[in-house]
PDB file of C-alpha atoms and ligand atoms in Angstrom:
ATOM      1  CA  MET P   1      -5.399 -30.185  -3.002  1.00 38.00           C
ATOM      2  CA  SER P   2      -7.406 -28.446  -5.621  1.00 37.00           C
ATOM      3  CA  ILE P   3      -5.834 -26.196  -8.324  1.00 43.00           C
ATOM      4  CA  ALA P   4      -8.975 -24.824  -9.452  1.00 40.00           C
ATOM      5  CA  GLU P   5      -7.910 -20.845  -8.820  1.00 42.00           C
ATOM      6  CA  GLY P   6      -5.297 -20.200 -11.809  1.00 38.00           C
ATOM      7  CA  SER P   7      -4.825 -23.717 -12.079  1.00 46.00           C
ATOM      8  CA  VAL P   8      -3.904 -25.975 -14.974  1.00 45.00           C
ATOM      9  CA  LEU P   9      -4.687 -29.128 -16.564  1.00 47.00           C
ATOM     10  CA  THR P  10      -5.500 -30.672 -19.687  1.00 44.00           C
ATOM     11  CA  HIS P  11      -7.348 -33.560 -21.418  1.00 55.00           C
ATOM     12  CA  ALA P  12      -5.410 -32.999 -24.661  1.00 78.00           C
ATOM     13  CA  ILE P  13      -1.935 -31.786 -23.729  1.00 88.00           C
ATOM     14  CA  ARG P  14       0.400 -31.828 -26.623  1.00 93.00           C
ATOM     15  CA  ILE P  15       4.054 -32.516 -26.324  1.00 95.00           C
ATOM     16  CA  HIS P  16       6.530 -30.630 -28.442  1.00 96.00           C
ATOM     17  CA  PRO P  17      10.184 -31.993 -28.194  1.00 96.00           C
ATOM     18  CA  PHE P  18      12.566 -28.947 -28.990  1.00 96.00           C
ATOM     19  CA  ALA P  19      15.858 -29.946 -31.369  1.00 94.00           C
ATOM     20  CA  GLY P  20      18.692 -30.521 -29.328  1.00 94.00           C
ATOM     21  CA  PRO P  21      19.655 -32.564 -26.358  1.00 97.00           C
ATOM     22  CA  LEU P  22      16.778 -31.932 -24.063  1.00 98.00           C
ATOM     23  CA  GLY P  23      13.414 -29.489 -23.564  1.00 98.00           C
ATOM     24  CA  ALA P  24      10.106 -29.696 -24.640  1.00 97.00           C
ATOM     25  CA  GLU P  25       6.956 -27.401 -24.814  1.00 97.00           C
ATOM     26  CA  VAL P  26       3.719 -28.563 -23.510  1.00 95.00           C
ATOM     27  CA  SER P  27       0.406 -26.952 -24.673  1.00 92.00           C
ATOM     28  CA  GLY P  28      -3.141 -27.732 -24.340  1.00 87.00           C
ATOM     29  CA  LEU P  29      -3.295 -27.268 -20.864  1.00 77.00           C
ATOM     30  CA  ARG P  30      -6.732 -26.162 -19.353  1.00 73.00           C
ATOM     31  CA  ARG P  31      -7.744 -24.453 -16.144  1.00 67.00           C
ATOM     32  CA  GLU P  32      -9.536 -27.108 -14.174  1.00 69.00           C
ATOM     33  CA  SER P  33      -9.711 -28.650 -10.730  1.00 68.00           C
ATOM     34  CA  VAL P  34      -9.313 -32.223 -11.036  1.00 79.00           C
ATOM     35  CA  VAL P  35      -6.508 -33.586 -12.875  1.00 81.00           C
ATOM     36  CA  PRO P  36      -7.322 -36.862 -14.648  1.00 84.00           C
ATOM     37  CA  ASP P  37      -4.539 -39.394 -13.681  1.00 87.00           C
ATOM     38  CA  THR P  38      -4.052 -40.001 -17.137  1.00 87.00           C
ATOM     39  CA  VAL P  39      -2.828 -36.338 -17.753  1.00 86.00           C
ATOM     40  CA  LYS P  40      -0.568 -36.744 -14.514  1.00 87.00           C
ATOM     41  CA  GLU P  41       1.025 -39.735 -16.261  1.00 90.00           C
ATOM     42  CA  ALA P  42       1.376 -38.087 -19.328  1.00 91.00           C
ATOM     43  CA  LEU P  43       3.003 -35.305 -17.554  1.00 93.00           C
ATOM     44  CA  ARG P  44       5.261 -37.470 -15.585  1.00 92.00           C
ATOM     45  CA  VAL P  45       6.324 -39.583 -18.687  1.00 93.00           C
ATOM     46  CA  ALA P  46       7.152 -36.268 -20.607  1.00 96.00           C
ATOM     47  CA  LEU P  47       9.579 -34.896 -18.103  1.00 97.00           C
ATOM     48  CA  SER P  48      11.534 -38.341 -17.721  1.00 95.00           C
ATOM     49  CA  THR P  49      11.692 -37.948 -21.659  1.00 96.00           C
ATOM     50  CA  HIS P  50      12.694 -34.707 -22.129  1.00 98.00           C
ATOM     51  CA  LEU P  51      13.886 -33.725 -18.847  1.00 98.00           C
ATOM     52  CA  VAL P  52      13.117 -29.703 -19.124  1.00 98.00           C
ATOM     53  CA  LEU P  53       9.354 -29.135 -19.776  1.00 98.00           C
ATOM     54  CA  VAL P  54       8.270 -25.499 -20.740  1.00 98.00           C
ATOM     55  CA  PHE P  55       4.341 -24.343 -20.210  1.00 96.00           C
ATOM     56  CA  ARG P  56       3.692 -21.108 -21.621  1.00 95.00           C
ATOM     57  CA  GLY P  57       1.236 -17.968 -20.671  1.00 92.00           C
ATOM     58  CA  GLN P  58       0.524 -19.683 -17.223  1.00 91.00           C
ATOM     59  CA  SER P  59       0.904 -16.728 -14.309  1.00 88.00           C
ATOM     60  CA  MET P  60      -0.504 -19.001 -11.475  1.00 93.00           C
ATOM     61  CA  SER P  61      -0.862 -17.689  -7.932  1.00 94.00           C
ATOM     62  CA  PRO P  62       1.492 -19.115  -5.114  1.00 94.00           C
ATOM     63  CA  GLN P  63      -1.487 -21.459  -4.276  1.00 93.00           C
ATOM     64  CA  ALA P  64      -2.018 -22.980  -7.936  1.00 93.00           C
ATOM     65  CA  LEU P  65       1.892 -23.193  -8.419  1.00 95.00           C
ATOM     66  CA  LEU P  66       2.061 -25.312  -5.610  1.00 94.00           C
ATOM     67  CA  ALA P  67      -0.922 -27.558  -6.604  1.00 93.00           C
ATOM     68  CA  PHE P  68       0.384 -27.671 -10.113  1.00 94.00           C
ATOM     69  CA  ALA P  69       3.981 -28.796  -8.947  1.00 95.00           C
ATOM     70  CA  ALA P  70       2.414 -31.364  -6.603  1.00 94.00           C
ATOM     71  CA  LEU P  71       1.641 -33.075  -9.861  1.00 92.00           C
ATOM     72  CA  PHE P  72       5.242 -33.862 -10.256  1.00 95.00           C
ATOM     73  CA  GLY P  73       5.758 -34.926  -6.568  1.00 94.00           C
ATOM     74  CA  GLU P  74       5.690 -34.049  -3.195  1.00 95.00           C
ATOM     75  CA  PRO P  75       6.461 -30.166  -2.653  1.00 96.00           C
ATOM     76  CA  VAL P  76       9.604 -29.660  -0.283  1.00 93.00           C
ATOM     77  CA  THR P  77      10.359 -26.922   2.103  1.00 87.00           C
ATOM     78  CA  HIS P  78      13.653 -25.337   1.404  1.00 81.00           C
ATOM     79  CA  GLN P  79      15.816 -25.194   4.492  1.00 78.00           C
ATOM     80  CA  PHE P  80      17.642 -21.954   3.619  1.00 81.00           C
ATOM     81  CA  VAL P  81      15.530 -19.922   1.715  1.00 81.00           C
ATOM     82  CA  GLN P  82      12.572 -17.882   2.806  1.00 79.00           C
ATOM     83  CA  ALA P  83       9.235 -19.079   1.494  1.00 83.00           C
ATOM     84  CA  VAL P  84       6.251 -16.811   0.299  1.00 83.00           C
ATOM     85  CA  PRO P  85       3.669 -16.830   3.217  1.00 81.00           C
ATOM     86  CA  PRO P  86       1.446 -18.699   3.872  1.00 84.00           C
ATOM     87  CA  HIS P  87       2.994 -21.143   1.369  1.00 82.00           C
ATOM     88  CA  GLY P  88       5.788 -22.764   2.895  1.00 86.00           C
ATOM     89  CA  GLN P  89       7.017 -24.575  -0.142  1.00 95.00           C
ATOM     90  CA  VAL P  90       6.878 -21.832  -2.631  1.00 96.00           C
ATOM     91  CA  THR P  91       9.899 -19.561  -2.534  1.00 95.00           C
ATOM     92  CA  GLU P  92      10.493 -16.632  -4.002  1.00 95.00           C
ATOM     93  CA  ILE P  93      13.957 -15.815  -6.025  1.00 95.00           C
ATOM     94  CA  ARG P  94      14.270 -12.078  -6.450  1.00 96.00           C
ATOM     95  CA  LYS P  95      17.127 -10.071  -7.955  1.00 97.00           C
ATOM     96  CA  GLU P  96      16.872  -6.447  -7.205  1.00 98.00           C
ATOM     97  CA  PRO P  97      18.422  -3.632  -9.721  1.00 98.00           C
ATOM     98  CA  ASP P  98      21.002  -2.903  -6.890  1.00 98.00           C
ATOM     99  CA  HIS P  99      22.079  -6.583  -6.225  1.00 97.00           C
ATOM    100  CA  LEU P 100      25.322  -7.632  -7.623  1.00 97.00           C
ATOM    101  CA  HIS P 101      24.868 -11.727  -7.248  1.00 96.00           C
ATOM    102  CA  ASN P 102      22.077 -13.799  -8.312  1.00 96.00           C
ATOM    103  CA  PHE P 103      20.492 -16.868  -6.817  1.00 95.00           C
ATOM    104  CA  GLY P 104      21.716 -19.976  -8.553  1.00 96.00           C
ATOM    105  CA  GLY P 105      24.176 -18.301 -10.717  1.00 97.00           C
ATOM    106  CA  ALA P 106      26.659 -21.083 -10.792  1.00 98.00           C
ATOM    107  CA  TRP P 107      25.922 -24.569 -12.505  1.00 98.00           C
ATOM    108  CA  HIS P 108      24.353 -26.729  -9.873  1.00 98.00           C
ATOM    109  CA  PHE P 109      21.653 -29.294  -8.833  1.00 98.00           C
ATOM    110  CA  ASP P 110      19.059 -28.185  -6.426  1.00 96.00           C
ATOM    111  CA  LEU P 111      19.490 -29.333  -2.779  1.00 95.00           C
ATOM    112  CA  SER P 112      21.553 -32.557  -3.604  1.00 96.00           C
ATOM    113  CA  PHE P 113      23.092 -32.006   0.437  1.00 95.00           C
ATOM    114  CA  MET P 114      19.527 -33.257   1.266  1.00 94.00           C
ATOM    115  CA  ALA P 115      19.313 -37.395   1.844  1.00 93.00           C
ATOM    116  CA  CYS P 116      16.306 -37.336  -0.581  1.00 93.00           C
ATOM    117  CA  PRO P 117      17.139 -34.196  -3.009  1.00 95.00           C
ATOM    118  CA  PRO P 118      14.154 -33.024  -5.033  1.00 96.00           C
ATOM    119  CA  SER P 119      13.191 -35.167  -8.076  1.00 96.00           C
ATOM    120  CA  ALA P 120      11.938 -32.002 -10.106  1.00 97.00           C
ATOM    121  CA  THR P 121      11.701 -28.080  -9.681  1.00 98.00           C
ATOM    122  CA  VAL P 122       8.833 -25.827 -10.897  1.00 98.00           C
ATOM    123  CA  LEU P 123      10.069 -22.202 -11.685  1.00 98.00           C
ATOM    124  CA  MET P 124       7.426 -19.779 -12.798  1.00 98.00           C
ATOM    125  CA  ALA P 125       8.296 -16.122 -14.299  1.00 98.00           C
ATOM    126  CA  LYS P 126       6.938 -13.365 -12.189  1.00 97.00           C
ATOM    127  CA  GLU P 127       8.793 -10.072 -13.263  1.00 98.00           C
ATOM    128  CA  LEU P 128      11.945 -10.155 -16.146  1.00 98.00           C
ATOM    129  CA  PRO P 129      14.669  -7.672 -17.300  1.00 98.00           C
ATOM    130  CA  ALA P 130      14.163  -6.466 -20.885  1.00 97.00           C
ATOM    131  CA  HIS P 131      17.098  -8.677 -21.904  1.00 96.00           C
ATOM    132  CA  GLY P 132      18.854 -11.379 -19.896  1.00 98.00           C
ATOM    133  CA  GLY P 133      18.108 -13.643 -17.188  1.00 98.00           C
ATOM    134  CA  ASP P 134      17.950 -16.749 -18.864  1.00 98.00           C
ATOM    135  CA  THR P 135      18.272 -20.294 -17.423  1.00 98.00           C
ATOM    136  CA  VAL P 136      20.480 -23.004 -18.812  1.00 98.00           C
ATOM    137  CA  TRP P 137      20.132 -26.524 -18.164  1.00 98.00           C
ATOM    138  CA  SER P 138      22.503 -29.426 -19.223  1.00 98.00           C
ATOM    139  CA  ASN P 139      21.489 -32.963 -19.610  1.00 98.00           C
ATOM    140  CA  GLN P 140      23.442 -35.313 -17.422  1.00 98.00           C
ATOM    141  CA  TYR P 141      22.514 -38.625 -19.061  1.00 98.00           C
ATOM    142  CA  LEU P 142      24.698 -37.232 -22.139  1.00 98.00           C
ATOM    143  CA  ALA P 143      27.144 -36.094 -19.902  1.00 98.00           C
ATOM    144  CA  TYR P 144      27.591 -39.514 -18.315  1.00 98.00           C
ATOM    145  CA  ALA P 145      27.430 -41.613 -21.988  1.00 98.00           C
ATOM    146  CA  MET P 146      29.996 -39.165 -23.343  1.00 98.00           C
ATOM    147  CA  LEU P 147      32.473 -39.945 -20.880  1.00 98.00           C
ATOM    148  CA  LEU P 148      35.369 -42.026 -21.890  1.00 97.00           C
ATOM    149  CA  ALA P 149      34.598 -45.651 -21.007  1.00 97.00           C
ATOM    150  CA  ARG P 150      37.381 -46.028 -18.463  1.00 96.00           C
ATOM    151  CA  CYS P 151      36.339 -42.589 -16.843  1.00 96.00           C
ATOM    152  CA  ARG P 152      32.630 -44.335 -16.724  1.00 97.00           C
ATOM    153  CA  ASP P 153      33.908 -47.280 -15.253  1.00 96.00           C
ATOM    154  CA  GLY P 154      36.082 -45.679 -12.694  1.00 96.00           C
ATOM    155  CA  ILE P 155      33.349 -43.441 -11.342  1.00 98.00           C
ATOM    156  CA  ASP P 156      30.372 -46.033 -11.452  1.00 97.00           C
ATOM    157  CA  SER P 157      30.827 -47.077  -7.802  1.00 96.00           C
ATOM    158  CA  LEU P 158      32.216 -43.959  -6.383  1.00 98.00           C
ATOM    159  CA  LEU P 159      30.335 -41.751  -3.835  1.00 98.00           C
ATOM    160  CA  ALA P 160      30.624 -38.058  -2.999  1.00 98.00           C
ATOM    161  CA  GLU P 161      29.882 -36.095   0.045  1.00 97.00           C
ATOM    162  CA  HIS P 162      27.586 -33.400  -0.847  1.00 97.00           C
ATOM    163  CA  THR P 163      27.221 -30.392   1.813  1.00 96.00           C
ATOM    164  CA  SER P 164      25.011 -27.427   2.121  1.00 94.00           C
ATOM    165  CA  GLN P 165      27.946 -25.115   3.784  1.00 92.00           C
ATOM    166  CA  LEU P 166      29.704 -24.750   0.600  1.00 92.00           C
ATOM    167  CA  ALA P 167      26.435 -22.382  -0.726  1.00 90.00           C
ATOM    168  CA  PHE P 168      24.683 -21.658   2.172  1.00 87.00           C
ATOM    169  CA  GLY P 169      27.455 -21.337   4.789  1.00 85.00           C
ATOM    170  CA  HIS P 170      28.285 -22.909   8.123  1.00 74.00           C
ATOM    171  CA  GLY P 171      24.989 -22.386  10.087  1.00 75.00           C
ATOM    172  CA  ALA P 172      23.961 -24.625  12.936  1.00 70.00           C
ATOM    173  CA  HIS P 173      21.486 -26.353  10.358  1.00 83.00           C
ATOM    174  CA  ALA P 174      24.161 -27.503   7.786  1.00 89.00           C
ATOM    175  CA  LEU P 175      22.710 -30.784   6.160  1.00 91.00           C
ATOM    176  CA  SER P 176      25.262 -33.204   4.263  1.00 94.00           C
ATOM    177  CA  ALA P 177      24.395 -36.506   2.507  1.00 96.00           C
ATOM    178  CA  VAL P 178      26.482 -38.975   0.617  1.00 97.00           C
ATOM    179  CA  HIS P 179      25.448 -39.809  -3.111  1.00 97.00           C
ATOM    180  CA  PRO P 180      26.778 -41.716  -6.058  1.00 97.00           C
ATOM    181  CA  LEU P 181      28.779 -40.075  -8.630  1.00 98.00           C
ATOM    182  CA  ALA P 182      26.902 -41.895 -11.364  1.00 98.00           C
ATOM    183  CA  PRO P 183      23.326 -43.167 -10.211  1.00 97.00           C
ATOM    184  CA  ARG P 184      20.783 -44.882 -12.167  1.00 96.00           C
ATOM    185  CA  HIS P 185      17.453 -42.971 -12.623  1.00 95.00           C
ATOM    186  CA  PRO P 186      14.810 -44.775 -11.367  1.00 93.00           C
ATOM    187  CA  HIS P 187      12.366 -44.070 -14.197  1.00 91.00           C
ATOM    188  CA  SER P 188      14.945 -45.024 -17.070  1.00 93.00           C
ATOM    189  CA  GLY P 189      17.176 -47.162 -15.362  1.00 94.00           C
ATOM    190  CA  CYS P 190      20.140 -45.223 -17.096  1.00 96.00           C
ATOM    191  CA  ARG P 191      22.900 -43.786 -15.113  1.00 97.00           C
ATOM    192  CA  TYR P 192      23.503 -39.923 -15.215  1.00 98.00           C
ATOM    193  CA  LEU P 193      26.408 -38.124 -13.877  1.00 98.00           C
ATOM    194  CA  TYR P 194      25.745 -36.483 -10.414  1.00 98.00           C
ATOM    195  CA  ALA P 195      28.548 -33.820  -9.781  1.00 98.00           C
ATOM    196  CA  ASN P 196      27.372 -30.664  -8.395  1.00 98.00           C
ATOM    197  CA  PRO P 197      29.889 -27.925  -8.387  1.00 97.00           C
ATOM    198  CA  VAL P 198      28.383 -26.027  -5.378  1.00 97.00           C
ATOM    199  CA  SER P 199      27.773 -28.904  -2.969  1.00 97.00           C
ATOM    200  CA  ILE P 200      30.487 -31.533  -2.988  1.00 98.00           C
ATOM    201  CA  ARG P 201      32.952 -31.448  -0.225  1.00 97.00           C
ATOM    202  CA  ARG P 202      34.827 -34.785  -1.387  1.00 97.00           C
ATOM    203  CA  VAL P 203      34.902 -37.801  -3.542  1.00 98.00           C
ATOM    204  CA  LEU P 204      34.740 -41.000  -0.855  1.00 98.00           C
ATOM    205  CA  GLY P 205      37.741 -43.701  -0.725  1.00 97.00           C
ATOM    206  CA  VAL P 206      39.976 -41.455  -2.975  1.00 97.00           C
ATOM    207  CA  ALA P 207      43.110 -39.255  -2.277  1.00 97.00           C
ATOM    208  CA  ASP P 208      42.006 -35.819  -1.711  1.00 96.00           C
ATOM    209  CA  GLU P 209      44.096 -34.598  -4.715  1.00 97.00           C
ATOM    210  CA  ALA P 210      43.323 -37.348  -7.230  1.00 97.00           C
ATOM    211  CA  GLY P 211      39.221 -36.731  -5.874  1.00 98.00           C
ATOM    212  CA  ASN P 212      39.825 -33.208  -6.659  1.00 98.00           C
ATOM    213  CA  THR P 213      41.313 -33.527 -10.247  1.00 98.00           C
ATOM    214  CA  LEU P 214      38.308 -36.164 -10.856  1.00 98.00           C
ATOM    215  CA  LEU P 215      35.919 -33.508  -9.845  1.00 98.00           C
ATOM    216  CA  ARG P 216      37.378 -30.898 -12.052  1.00 98.00           C
ATOM    217  CA  HIS P 217      37.295 -32.879 -14.829  1.00 98.00           C
ATOM    218  CA  LEU P 218      33.544 -33.760 -14.451  1.00 98.00           C
ATOM    219  CA  TYR P 219      32.308 -30.409 -13.778  1.00 98.00           C
ATOM    220  CA  ALA P 220      34.052 -29.009 -16.849  1.00 98.00           C
ATOM    221  CA  HIS P 221      32.679 -31.768 -18.976  1.00 98.00           C
ATOM    222  CA  ALA P 222      28.975 -31.926 -17.338  1.00 98.00           C
ATOM    223  CA  ILE P 223      28.476 -28.377 -18.785  1.00 98.00           C
ATOM    224  CA  ALA P 224      29.684 -28.855 -22.627  1.00 98.00           C
ATOM    225  CA  LEU P 225      27.430 -26.920 -24.948  1.00 98.00           C
ATOM    226  CA  GLU P 226      26.269 -29.697 -26.660  1.00 97.00           C
ATOM    227  CA  PHE P 227      24.536 -31.054 -23.502  1.00 98.00           C
ATOM    228  CA  GLN P 228      22.455 -27.716 -22.973  1.00 98.00           C
ATOM    229  CA  TYR P 229      19.045 -26.298 -23.696  1.00 98.00           C
ATOM    230  CA  ARG P 230      19.137 -22.427 -22.878  1.00 98.00           C
ATOM    231  CA  HIS P 231      15.236 -20.965 -21.972  1.00 98.00           C
ATOM    232  CA  ARG P 232      14.386 -17.405 -22.837  1.00 98.00           C
ATOM    233  CA  TRP P 233      11.824 -16.855 -20.538  1.00 98.00           C
ATOM    234  CA  GLU P 234       8.578 -14.771 -21.033  1.00 98.00           C
ATOM    235  CA  LEU P 235       6.047 -13.668 -18.225  1.00 97.00           C
ATOM    236  CA  GLY P 236       3.959 -16.341 -16.984  1.00 94.00           C
ATOM    237  CA  ASP P 237       6.070 -19.406 -18.453  1.00 97.00           C
ATOM    238  CA  ILE P 238       6.406 -22.153 -16.315  1.00 97.00           C
ATOM    239  CA  VAL P 239       9.596 -24.308 -16.514  1.00 98.00           C
ATOM    240  CA  VAL P 240       9.769 -27.823 -14.770  1.00 98.00           C
ATOM    241  CA  TRP P 241      13.029 -29.803 -14.701  1.00 98.00           C
ATOM    242  CA  ASP P 242      14.165 -33.366 -13.792  1.00 98.00           C
ATOM    243  CA  ASN P 243      16.601 -32.326 -11.170  1.00 98.00           C
ATOM    244  CA  ARG P 244      18.373 -35.660 -11.167  1.00 97.00           C
ATOM    245  CA  ALA P 245      19.244 -35.842 -14.808  1.00 98.00           C
ATOM    246  CA  THR P 246      19.963 -32.295 -15.363  1.00 98.00           C
ATOM    247  CA  MET P 247      22.015 -29.505 -13.692  1.00 98.00           C
ATOM    248  CA  HIS P 248      21.217 -25.741 -14.219  1.00 98.00           C
ATOM    249  CA  LYS P 249      22.239 -22.159 -13.840  1.00 98.00           C
ATOM    250  CA  ALA P 250      20.844 -18.837 -13.783  1.00 98.00           C
ATOM    251  CA  MET P 251      22.449 -16.044 -16.109  1.00 98.00           C
ATOM    252  CA  ASN P 252      23.312 -13.001 -14.254  1.00 98.00           C
ATOM    253  CA  ASP P 253      23.365 -10.556 -17.140  1.00 98.00           C
ATOM    254  CA  TYR P 254      21.157  -7.876 -16.376  1.00 98.00           C
ATOM    255  CA  PRO P 255      22.632  -5.412 -13.945  1.00 97.00           C
ATOM    256  CA  GLY P 256      20.440  -2.644 -12.596  1.00 98.00           C
ATOM    257  CA  GLU P 257      16.951  -4.790 -13.358  1.00 98.00           C
ATOM    258  CA  ARG P 258      14.724  -6.909 -11.391  1.00 98.00           C
ATOM    259  CA  ARG P 259      14.136 -10.332 -11.804  1.00 98.00           C
ATOM    260  CA  VAL P 260      11.548 -12.430  -9.670  1.00 97.00           C
ATOM    261  CA  MET P 261      10.714 -15.848  -9.939  1.00 97.00           C
ATOM    262  CA  GLN P 262       8.658 -18.360  -7.920  1.00 97.00           C
ATOM    263  CA  ARG P 263      10.007 -21.951  -7.395  1.00 97.00           C
ATOM    264  CA  VAL P 264       8.369 -25.206  -5.896  1.00 97.00           C
ATOM    265  CA  ALA P 265      10.861 -28.061  -5.575  1.00 97.00           C
ATOM    266  CA  VAL P 266       9.371 -31.438  -5.127  1.00 97.00           C
ATOM    267  CA  THR P 267      10.421 -34.904  -3.876  1.00 94.00           C
ATOM    268  CA  ASP P 268       9.594 -38.322  -4.761  1.00 86.00           C
ATOM    269  CA  ARG P 269      10.352 -40.440  -1.571  1.00 76.00           C
ATOM    270  CA  ARG P 270       9.755 -43.783  -3.276  1.00 74.00           C
ATOM    271  CA  HIS P 271      12.487 -43.476  -5.596  1.00 72.00           C
ATOM    272  CA  ARG P 272      15.676 -41.856  -3.487  1.00 69.00           C
ATOM    273  CA  ILE P 273      18.703 -41.429  -5.045  1.00 69.00           C
ATOM    274  CA  GLY P 274      20.167 -45.193  -4.434  1.00 56.00           C
ATOM    275  CA  LEU P 275      23.362 -46.841  -4.147  1.00 43.00           C
ATOM    276  CA  PRO P 276      24.974 -47.977  -7.495  1.00 39.00           C
TER     277      PRO P 276
HETATM  278  C1  SIN D 301      17.325 -21.830  -9.623  1.00 71.49           C
HETATM  279  O1  SIN D 301      18.731 -22.282  -9.341  1.00 71.49           O
HETATM  280  O2  SIN D 301      16.492 -22.788  -9.034  1.00 71.49           O
HETATM  281  C2  SIN D 301      17.108 -20.488  -9.977  1.00 71.49           C
HETATM  282  C3  SIN D 301      17.125 -20.829 -11.656  1.00 71.49           C
HETATM  283  C4  SIN D 301      16.519 -19.430 -11.836  1.00 71.49           C
HETATM  284  O3  SIN D 301      16.526 -18.574 -11.457  1.00 71.49           O
HETATM  285  O4  SIN D 301      16.845 -19.152 -13.278  1.00 71.49           O
END
């Protein structure tokens, strides 16, 4: 796939880590059509290390965005959200001035109800409100590490059932999958907390009441302020995030204004979320 038109890449990328628990800005990208393997590897390492990567001033066509996303994995089709034709894997996230609710407005991991959920997601700002509309990410390595030791020991072997029905309704094409509550990340080998408030139906092998109490505790813990990075978008920004070790949420604080984003989720089929 070529990323020539409006595309990116670099022979001299620079990574500027943010102060705080996650996130870095990447500068030095150039528009070219062939991305050297060394650059792809540098971007992948940066993503594993910093979990959220910010690329300023990009403004790509959907085709170029798709090719850019392919640097991080295999683009996937969103089962429940309409694509930007003819690019089946580029979806548009649009909130119009008369919309009350926004897409992604509750804390979540993307598509955790899939057997092989996206390993990363790429999001570009197309149209922004004058103020607000930030996106917030929370570092789930830290969330896991900061649990009490007895809680960590308790969840290490637990599995949870995820379903698309909680977020996308009970249509015929509902998906569900079982994943560990504390998987090991294939790149770091470290555990992270994987408790998705908008997808988990139940914890397997635990009585409903105890499972729900545990989940409520994990959901509240996972989004502590000290685990978070909040991105204030500028037009043309692209943000890429690790969709395993971070959760995110889009702020819905710009009533009466429009916000339009384009998004590509990518998967890494060689490294599925494994059993503990
Ligand atoms: C999402 O959940 O992927 C949307 C995030 C955003 O629009 O900021």
